[in-house]
């Protein structure tokens, strides 16, 4: 097996590879040369510099595996790799410890005012009284997102004798109990925690998850740390909260704009600690990432199954499933967002021709991937989706119906939790289409920023919604309405030019005859 190492990785990984196969290291290879030479290789190892595009993959006649020494694979065309049967792997666990330790370092820096004390001493000052700190012991840690990294932070905070409360809609109570943490809602975490750490992905739902109202809810001596993604904390609101001492302090490793503007108002403050997106940057993490991907390539060379597969290369009958992969992800994401990520049960029913396909596992995996990705910081793939769903206590039920309700094929996904249920049905008509939401027939293309409202089907209801959106400079692109003449209820689905902020969603719910309002992004 011949492998190209196209980006600089730790030498330990290269040493492992060289013991097992022919290795070529060319960390300066150009995109043009990569396209010309990729046919010579069975595997390629990259970091973030090299882009494995569709053009590269089309030229890769012998390529069997693309290995990313790191977590993100934005520089790999996963769809093209899947279509050509090329396996894509990464090393997600390599940075978990590193990011967790950086989080702890930022917490300690806030608690003991280390960064400003260091600056003071270097300026020739001796201001002992100014830097009175607090202990972590007996304080309450609030974790937003209990994934791989959040769990590692909790483990370390237990050594500091901290109590932990967690907000994670996907975490079952029994698993939280096994971890020794208390599962609660976001408002309770903000209200009770002395230290808050964020470990969720940046989505339309988590964009500015922590803003003006959230800072007002927090204790005036509490601290918040973000090593996840920039944009989860509203930096304008953060500045005012710190400036007005509404909270004790904040530490950021990620920012809404990277690098931050040189005139950022956050630089004026003493109660904030800032690092340049280095939470995952340690020698050990880079070493481990290189070793992990090397071992993955070696496993494949020995006809063993790699552990961190991000895609499922096509089967012999893959083309029959391809038209439905995207709509399955969209339906899963639709249900997840309407239930705010809190899913106890998913029922998936395949009707018509799609119901006749022999192995619908790949379709169910895509539904699960779509349902969990918006809310989990760890990367959910078609490979690990069933495992993560099981870990999160999500029950999955599959069913088949003979007819397609007037369509060649139709797929229904219904989600339930303790308090709510929601269903959506769709198909592929050259493009993905949503055909039914709960009991209302619609015809909607599931893409971009969307909004759903259930309301009393009387004159003026639609106008009130449109007026309020217009007053908030939210432009409507497409509108679909489904009606139930027997009940006098209707549902409206809008495609918008931008997302609907949470305060606007709450205002819409308060309108007369409006029963529910939900914003989502597909």
Short mmCIF file of C-alpha atoms in Angstrom, two decimals, residues 70-72 90-105 145-156 197-199 227-229 278-282 284-289 292 308 377-379:
data_model
loop_
_atom_site.label_atom_id
_atom_site.label_comp_id
_atom_site.label_asym_id
_atom_site.label_seq_id
_atom_site.Cartn_x
_atom_site.Cartn_y
_atom_site.Cartn_z
CA UNK A 70 -7.66 16.27 13.30
CA UNK A 71 -11.40 16.65 13.71
CA UNK A 72 -12.93 18.81 10.98
CA UNK A 90 -10.39 11.45 11.26
CA UNK A 91 -9.03 11.56 14.82
CA UNK A 92 -11.75 13.16 16.98
CA UNK A 93 -10.49 11.87 20.31
CA UNK A 94 -7.04 13.38 19.83
CA UNK A 95 -8.08 16.84 21.04
CA UNK A 96 -10.61 15.99 23.77
CA UNK A 97 -8.10 16.01 26.63
CA UNK A 98 -6.26 19.03 25.23
CA UNK A 99 -9.39 21.19 24.96
CA UNK A 100 -10.61 20.06 28.38
CA UNK A 101 -7.28 21.00 29.97
CA UNK A 102 -7.32 24.39 28.25
CA UNK A 103 -10.81 24.93 29.62
CA UNK A 104 -9.51 24.17 33.12
CA UNK A 105 -6.63 26.57 32.60
CA UNK A 145 -23.18 20.36 26.12
CA UNK A 146 -22.09 17.08 27.71
CA UNK A 147 -20.24 15.51 24.79
CA UNK A 148 -16.73 14.11 24.64
CA UNK A 149 -15.02 17.33 25.79
CA UNK A 150 -17.68 18.37 28.30
CA UNK A 151 -17.38 14.98 29.97
CA UNK A 152 -13.61 15.38 30.28
CA UNK A 153 -14.04 18.80 31.90
CA UNK A 154 -16.49 17.35 34.43
CA UNK A 155 -14.04 14.56 35.27
CA UNK A 156 -11.34 17.11 36.07
CA UNK A 197 -18.34 26.09 30.28
CA UNK A 198 -19.69 25.75 26.73
CA UNK A 199 -19.23 22.64 24.57
CA UNK A 227 -13.63 26.93 23.97
CA UNK A 228 -16.29 25.63 21.56
CA UNK A 229 -17.22 27.99 18.71
CA UNK A 278 -5.33 27.37 20.78
CA UNK A 279 -7.42 25.01 22.93
CA UNK A 280 -6.62 22.07 20.65
CA UNK A 281 -3.00 23.07 20.07
CA UNK A 282 -0.63 20.91 22.08
CA UNK A 284 0.51 15.72 22.54
CA UNK A 285 -2.70 16.38 20.57
CA UNK A 286 -0.78 16.72 17.31
CA UNK A 287 1.20 13.58 18.11
CA UNK A 288 -1.92 11.63 19.01
CA UNK A 289 -3.73 12.81 15.88
CA UNK A 292 -4.43 7.70 15.32
CA UNK A 308 -13.29 6.66 13.08
CA UNK A 377 -20.49 19.10 19.49
CA UNK A 378 -19.08 15.73 18.45
CA UNK A 379 -19.27 14.87 14.76
#
